[in-house]
Coordinates of C-alpha atoms and ligand atoms in Angstrom, one line a residue:
M1 CA 46.4 -65.5 -17.3
K2 CA 45.8 -68.3 -19.8
E3 CA 42.7 -67.5 -21.7
K4 CA 40.1 -70.1 -22.8
I5 CA 37.4 -68.9 -25.2
L6 CA 33.9 -70.0 -26.1
V7 CA 32.3 -68.6 -29.3
T8 CA 28.6 -69.0 -30.0
G9 CA 27.1 -68.7 -33.6
S10 CA 30.6 -69.3 -34.9
C11 CA 29.7 -70.5 -38.4
G12 CA 28.3 -67.1 -39.6
Q13 CA 29.8 -64.2 -41.5
L14 CA 31.6 -62.7 -38.5
G15 CA 32.3 -65.9 -36.5
T16 CA 34.2 -67.7 -39.3
E17 CA 36.8 -64.9 -39.3
L18 CA 36.7 -64.0 -35.6
V19 CA 37.4 -67.6 -34.6
A20 CA 40.5 -67.5 -36.9
G21 CA 41.5 -64.1 -35.3
L22 CA 41.1 -65.5 -31.8
R23 CA 43.0 -68.7 -32.6
D24 CA 45.9 -66.6 -34.1
L25 CA 46.0 -64.7 -30.8
Y26 CA 45.4 -67.4 -28.2
G27 CA 46.2 -70.6 -30.0
E28 CA 44.0 -73.2 -31.7
S29 CA 43.1 -75.3 -28.7
A30 CA 42.2 -72.3 -26.6
V31 CA 39.2 -71.3 -28.7
V32 CA 36.2 -73.6 -28.8
A33 CA 33.8 -72.6 -31.6
S34 CA 30.2 -73.6 -31.5
D35 CA 27.0 -73.3 -33.6
L36 CA 23.7 -75.1 -34.3
F37 CA 25.5 -77.2 -36.9
E38 CA 29.0 -78.4 -37.8
P39 CA 30.9 -75.9 -40.1
K40 CA 30.2 -76.5 -43.8
N41 CA 32.4 -73.8 -45.2
E42 CA 36.0 -74.9 -46.1
A43 CA 37.2 -71.4 -45.0
F44 CA 36.2 -72.3 -41.4
P45 CA 39.4 -72.6 -39.3
A46 CA 40.5 -76.0 -37.9
G47 CA 40.2 -76.5 -34.1
P48 CA 37.8 -77.5 -31.3
F49 CA 34.1 -77.3 -32.3
E50 CA 30.8 -78.1 -30.5
V51 CA 27.2 -78.2 -31.6
L52 CA 25.5 -75.8 -29.2
N53 CA 22.1 -74.1 -29.3
V54 CA 22.0 -71.0 -27.1
L55 CA 18.3 -71.4 -26.6
D56 CA 19.2 -74.6 -24.6
K57 CA 20.3 -73.0 -21.3
K58 CA 21.2 -76.4 -19.7
A59 CA 23.4 -77.3 -22.7
L60 CA 25.1 -73.9 -22.5
T61 CA 25.6 -74.2 -18.8
D62 CA 27.1 -77.7 -19.3
A63 CA 29.4 -76.5 -22.0
V64 CA 30.7 -73.6 -19.8
V65 CA 31.2 -76.0 -16.9
R66 CA 33.2 -78.4 -19.2
I67 CA 35.1 -75.9 -21.3
K68 CA 35.8 -73.4 -18.5
P69 CA 36.0 -70.3 -20.7
T70 CA 37.5 -67.1 -19.3
Q71 CA 35.8 -65.2 -22.2
I72 CA 32.6 -65.8 -24.2
Y73 CA 32.1 -64.2 -27.7
H74 CA 28.3 -64.5 -28.2
L75 CA 27.6 -64.1 -31.9
A76 CA 24.5 -66.3 -32.3
A77 CA 21.7 -64.1 -33.7
I78 CA 19.0 -63.7 -36.4
L79 CA 19.9 -60.7 -38.6
S80 CA 17.6 -57.9 -39.9
A81 CA 16.0 -59.3 -43.0
A82 CA 15.7 -62.8 -41.7
A83 CA 14.2 -61.5 -38.4
E84 CA 11.5 -59.6 -40.3
K85 CA 10.5 -63.0 -41.8
N86 CA 10.4 -64.8 -38.4
P87 CA 10.0 -62.2 -35.5
T88 CA 9.3 -64.9 -32.9
L89 CA 12.5 -66.8 -33.7
A90 CA 14.4 -63.5 -33.7
W91 CA 13.0 -62.5 -30.3
D92 CA 13.9 -65.9 -28.8
V93 CA 17.5 -66.2 -30.2
N94 CA 18.4 -62.5 -29.9
I95 CA 16.9 -61.9 -26.4
A96 CA 16.5 -65.3 -24.6
G97 CA 19.8 -66.6 -26.1
H98 CA 21.6 -63.4 -25.1
M99 CA 20.2 -63.6 -21.5
H100 CA 21.2 -67.2 -21.2
V101 CA 24.8 -66.2 -22.0
L102 CA 24.8 -63.3 -19.6
D103 CA 23.2 -65.5 -16.8
V104 CA 25.7 -68.4 -17.3
A105 CA 28.6 -65.9 -17.3
R106 CA 27.3 -64.1 -14.2
D107 CA 26.7 -67.4 -12.4
S108 CA 30.2 -68.9 -13.3
G109 CA 31.7 -67.8 -10.0
G110 CA 34.1 -65.4 -11.6
M111 CA 35.5 -67.9 -14.1
V112 CA 34.0 -66.0 -17.1
K113 CA 35.8 -62.7 -16.9
K114 CA 34.5 -61.0 -20.1
V115 CA 31.6 -61.4 -22.5
Y116 CA 31.5 -59.9 -26.0
A117 CA 27.9 -59.6 -27.5
P118 CA 27.8 -57.4 -30.6
S119 CA 25.0 -55.0 -31.4
S120 CA 24.1 -53.1 -34.6
I121 CA 23.3 -49.8 -36.2
A122 CA 19.8 -51.4 -36.3
V123 CA 19.2 -50.0 -32.8
F124 CA 18.6 -46.6 -34.4
G125 CA 15.3 -45.7 -36.1
P126 CA 13.5 -43.2 -38.3
N127 CA 13.7 -40.4 -35.7
T128 CA 17.4 -40.8 -35.1
P129 CA 19.6 -38.1 -36.7
R130 CA 20.7 -39.9 -40.0
E131 CA 24.1 -38.2 -40.5
S132 CA 26.9 -38.6 -38.0
T133 CA 24.6 -40.4 -35.7
P134 CA 25.8 -39.7 -32.2
Q135 CA 26.6 -42.4 -29.6
H136 CA 23.7 -41.2 -27.3
T137 CA 20.6 -40.3 -29.3
I138 CA 17.1 -41.4 -30.1
T139 CA 16.8 -45.1 -30.4
D140 CA 13.4 -46.0 -31.8
P141 CA 14.1 -49.1 -34.1
S142 CA 11.3 -50.1 -36.4
T143 CA 12.6 -53.6 -37.1
V144 CA 12.3 -56.6 -34.8
Y145 CA 16.1 -57.1 -35.1
G146 CA 16.7 -53.5 -34.0
I147 CA 14.3 -53.9 -31.1
T148 CA 16.0 -57.1 -29.9
K149 CA 19.5 -55.5 -30.2
L150 CA 18.4 -52.5 -28.2
V151 CA 17.0 -54.8 -25.4
D152 CA 20.4 -56.7 -25.6
E153 CA 22.3 -53.4 -25.2
R154 CA 20.2 -52.4 -22.2
L155 CA 20.7 -55.9 -20.6
A156 CA 24.5 -55.7 -21.1
D157 CA 24.6 -52.4 -19.4
Y158 CA 22.3 -53.7 -16.6
Y159 CA 24.4 -56.8 -16.0
F160 CA 27.6 -54.7 -15.9
K161 CA 26.1 -52.2 -13.4
N162 CA 24.1 -54.7 -11.2
Y163 CA 26.3 -57.8 -11.3
G164 CA 29.7 -56.4 -12.2
L165 CA 29.8 -58.6 -15.4
D166 CA 32.4 -57.2 -17.8
V167 CA 30.2 -57.1 -21.0
R168 CA 31.6 -55.3 -24.1
S169 CA 29.9 -54.5 -27.4
I170 CA 30.1 -52.7 -30.7
R171 CA 27.2 -51.5 -32.9
Y172 CA 28.7 -52.9 -36.1
P173 CA 27.7 -51.2 -39.4
G174 CA 27.2 -53.5 -42.4
L175 CA 30.1 -56.0 -42.6
I176 CA 31.7 -56.7 -45.9
S177 CA 33.7 -59.9 -46.4
Y178 CA 34.4 -62.6 -49.0
K179 CA 35.0 -65.8 -46.9
T180 CA 31.5 -66.5 -45.7
P181 CA 28.2 -65.4 -47.2
P182 CA 26.2 -62.9 -45.0
G183 CA 23.4 -64.4 -42.9
G184 CA 20.3 -62.4 -44.0
G185 CA 20.9 -58.7 -43.4
T186 CA 20.0 -55.5 -45.2
T187 CA 23.6 -54.6 -45.9
D188 CA 24.2 -57.9 -47.7
Y189 CA 23.9 -56.3 -51.2
A190 CA 27.4 -54.8 -50.6
V191 CA 28.8 -58.3 -50.5
D192 CA 26.6 -60.0 -53.2
I193 CA 27.5 -57.3 -55.7
F194 CA 31.1 -58.5 -55.8
H195 CA 30.2 -62.1 -56.5
K196 CA 27.7 -61.2 -59.2
V197 CA 29.9 -58.7 -60.9
V198 CA 32.9 -60.9 -61.0
A199 CA 30.9 -63.9 -62.2
D200 CA 28.4 -62.3 -64.6
R201 CA 29.2 -58.5 -64.9
K202 CA 25.6 -57.9 -63.8
F203 CA 24.0 -57.0 -60.5
T204 CA 20.5 -56.1 -59.3
S205 CA 20.5 -54.1 -56.0
F206 CA 17.6 -54.5 -53.6
L207 CA 18.3 -51.0 -52.3
K208 CA 17.8 -47.7 -54.3
P209 CA 20.9 -46.1 -55.9
D210 CA 21.1 -43.3 -53.3
S211 CA 20.5 -45.4 -50.1
A212 CA 23.6 -44.6 -48.0
L213 CA 24.6 -46.9 -45.1
P214 CA 27.6 -47.1 -42.8
M215 CA 29.9 -50.1 -43.6
M216 CA 33.1 -51.8 -42.5
Y217 CA 35.5 -54.3 -44.1
M218 CA 35.8 -57.5 -42.1
P219 CA 39.6 -57.2 -41.2
D220 CA 38.7 -53.9 -39.5
A221 CA 35.7 -55.5 -37.7
I222 CA 37.9 -58.3 -36.4
R223 CA 40.6 -55.9 -35.3
A224 CA 38.1 -53.6 -33.6
T225 CA 36.6 -56.5 -31.7
L226 CA 40.0 -57.8 -30.5
E227 CA 41.1 -54.2 -29.5
L228 CA 37.9 -53.5 -27.6
M229 CA 38.2 -56.9 -25.7
D230 CA 41.8 -56.1 -24.9
A231 CA 41.2 -52.5 -23.7
P232 CA 41.6 -51.9 -19.9
A233 CA 38.2 -52.0 -18.3
E234 CA 38.6 -48.6 -16.7
K235 CA 38.9 -46.9 -20.1
L236 CA 35.5 -48.1 -21.2
N237 CA 32.7 -45.6 -20.6
I238 CA 30.1 -47.4 -22.7
R239 CA 28.7 -50.7 -21.6
S240 CA 25.7 -50.9 -23.9
A241 CA 27.5 -50.8 -27.2
Y242 CA 30.0 -48.5 -29.0
N243 CA 29.2 -46.8 -32.2
L244 CA 31.7 -47.8 -34.9
T245 CA 32.3 -47.1 -38.5
A246 CA 34.8 -47.1 -41.3
M247 CA 33.0 -45.8 -44.4
S248 CA 29.6 -44.9 -45.8
F249 CA 28.4 -45.3 -49.3
T250 CA 25.4 -45.8 -51.5
P251 CA 24.8 -48.7 -54.0
A252 CA 25.6 -46.2 -56.9
E253 CA 28.8 -45.1 -55.2
L254 CA 29.9 -48.7 -54.6
A255 CA 29.1 -49.5 -58.3
D256 CA 31.2 -46.6 -59.5
E257 CA 34.2 -47.7 -57.4
I258 CA 33.9 -51.3 -58.7
R259 CA 33.7 -49.9 -62.3
N260 CA 36.8 -47.8 -61.7
Q261 CA 38.8 -50.8 -60.6
F262 CA 37.2 -53.8 -62.4
G263 CA 35.6 -52.3 -65.6
D264 CA 32.0 -51.8 -66.7
F265 CA 29.0 -53.9 -65.7
E266 CA 25.2 -53.8 -65.8
M267 CA 23.7 -52.4 -62.6
N268 CA 19.9 -52.6 -62.0
Y269 CA 17.7 -51.6 -59.1
A270 CA 14.7 -53.5 -57.7
P271 CA 14.1 -52.2 -54.2
D272 CA 12.2 -54.7 -51.9
F273 CA 11.2 -54.8 -48.3
R274 CA 14.8 -54.2 -47.2
Q275 CA 14.6 -50.6 -48.5
A276 CA 12.3 -49.6 -45.6
I277 CA 14.8 -51.1 -43.2
A278 CA 17.7 -49.2 -44.8
D279 CA 15.7 -46.0 -44.8
S280 CA 15.3 -46.3 -41.0
W281 CA 19.0 -46.7 -40.3
P282 CA 21.8 -44.0 -40.2
A283 CA 23.7 -43.0 -43.3
S284 CA 26.8 -42.3 -41.3
I285 CA 28.0 -42.8 -37.7
D286 CA 29.9 -40.7 -35.2
D287 CA 32.3 -43.2 -33.5
S288 CA 34.3 -40.6 -31.5
A289 CA 33.6 -42.5 -28.2
A290 CA 35.3 -45.6 -29.5
R291 CA 38.2 -43.5 -30.9
N292 CA 38.6 -41.7 -27.6
D293 CA 38.1 -44.6 -25.2
W294 CA 40.1 -47.4 -26.8
G295 CA 41.8 -45.8 -29.8
W296 CA 39.7 -47.1 -32.7
N297 CA 41.0 -46.1 -36.1
P298 CA 39.8 -48.0 -39.3
A299 CA 42.3 -49.1 -41.9
F300 CA 40.0 -49.7 -44.9
G301 CA 38.1 -47.0 -46.8
L302 CA 35.9 -47.7 -49.9
S303 CA 38.7 -48.0 -52.5
E304 CA 40.9 -50.2 -50.3
M305 CA 38.0 -52.5 -49.4
V306 CA 36.9 -52.8 -53.1
A307 CA 40.4 -53.6 -54.2
D308 CA 40.8 -56.4 -51.6
M309 CA 37.3 -57.8 -52.3
L310 CA 37.9 -57.9 -56.1
L311 CA 41.3 -59.5 -55.6
N312 CA 40.0 -62.2 -53.4
I313 CA 36.8 -63.0 -55.2
S314 CA 38.5 -63.1 -58.6
K315 CA 40.9 -65.7 -57.2
G316 CA 37.9 -68.0 -56.7
Q317 CA 36.7 -67.7 -60.3
P318 CA 37.5 -70.2 -63.1
A319 CA 40.4 -69.0 -65.2
Ligands
NAD401 P1 25.2 -64.7 -39.3 O1 23.7 -64.8 -39.6 O2 26.1 -64.9 -40.5 O3 25.6 -65.9 -38.3 C1 24.9 -66.1 -37.1 C2 25.2 -67.5 -36.7 O4 24.3 -67.8 -35.5 C3 24.8 -68.6 -37.7 O5 25.9 -69.4 -38.0 C4 23.6 -69.3 -37.1 O6 23.6 -70.7 -37.4 C5 23.9 -69.1 -35.6 N1 22.7 -69.3 -34.8 C6 21.4 -68.9 -35.0 N2 20.6 -69.3 -34.0 C7 21.4 -70.0 -33.1 C8 21.1 -70.6 -31.9 N3 19.9 -70.7 -31.4 N4 22.2 -71.1 -31.2 C9 23.4 -71.1 -31.7 N5 23.8 -70.5 -32.9 C10 22.7 -69.9 -33.6 O7 25.5 -63.4 -38.5 P2 26.8 -62.6 -38.4 O8 26.9 -61.6 -39.5 O9 28.0 -63.5 -38.2 O10 26.5 -61.8 -37.1 C11 27.2 -62.1 -35.8 C12 26.8 -61.0 -34.8 O11 27.2 -59.7 -35.3 C13 25.3 -60.9 -34.6 O12 25.1 -60.6 -33.2 C14 24.9 -59.8 -35.4 O13 23.7 -59.2 -35.0 C15 26.1 -58.9 -35.3 N6 26.2 -57.9 -36.5 C16 26.5 -58.4 -37.7 C17 26.5 -57.5 -38.8 C18 26.8 -57.9 -40.2 O14 26.8 -57.0 -41.1 N7 27.2 -59.1 -40.4 C19 26.3 -56.1 -38.5 C20 25.9 -55.7 -37.2 C21 25.9 -56.6 -36.2
LIG402 N1 24.4 -55.9 -41.4 C1 23.3 -56.1 -40.4 C2 22.0 -56.3 -41.1 O1 21.9 -55.8 -42.2 C3 23.2 -54.9 -39.5 O2 23.2 -55.4 -38.2 O3 21.2 -57.0 -40.6

């Protein structure tokens, strides 16, 4: 079957690279990217684009009637740190926007065959086991972002069980990439550090030196997404969202690896409100369900990720 794809929230950290991955797979014209605004980043891949606010259900419905997507990748969201600053907006975008996408897909008369709507490690909370956090465990998020993502997971499972909608999802850990700046998360320090070290040989972390979090390099995240969406439906036992990971490290461990590969720099620590968010999240993740059900296997560990980030960010620096 010829696929046609609609992506919401395309201009963000994930969307910029996922749209490119989808266009490589399905062809440029088969993938319609959308967001609140036209792409400003020159790294954004060429191809069809629409301005689309997922809070406007009529506009979303009209877009789906016009574009006739067989798959929707719903990436529009307000991330953890940004959500703490505007909980009402986060509630609206992360829950009402998500439900609009599920409703429009459900009511498409079978035209939309699959929906991808990512979740996050933020669904876990302070009472969740922090090491090797299991797929099924306590989920008592203490951030508005985590609360909304947990509701989204339950809705995805509900729409699958009650309406037969093929919704798939991953609980991404912190995503690390160089093409697009991150959009207001707690794991953003692990991206910012590369830009500041390469430009100034200095970095101040907003998390403490020993604050471990699970992370993943963007090429792995894109591959995982495409592999999950390609997996046979009967192999998938999780319809809320799959745990997924590639590596875990602290700011001090990341700094050491950058020093090993790039040379010395000044590292300072000034923890802010994001420390409490990080403290409530897992340090490492058990992703055996994803490995067993659809063969997940990450390619990038800490040293491979650092080498590739340094290479690509150094290319953007004046000689
Ligand atoms: P981002 O903040 O970089 O991008 C989100 C995009 O959504 C932005 O371009 C924004 O303009 C758009 N958006 C916001 N409100 C919108 C609306 N009402 N209508 C349409 N678009 C709207 O976020 P990201 O990192 O690209 O995240 C994409 C998805 O992945 C989200 O669901 C997020 O929760 C999830 N995720 C990301 C990470 C990460 O580390 N980046 C980790 C876990 C989960
Ligand atoms: N990286 C994301 C954040 O920090 C996790 O979902 O918000």
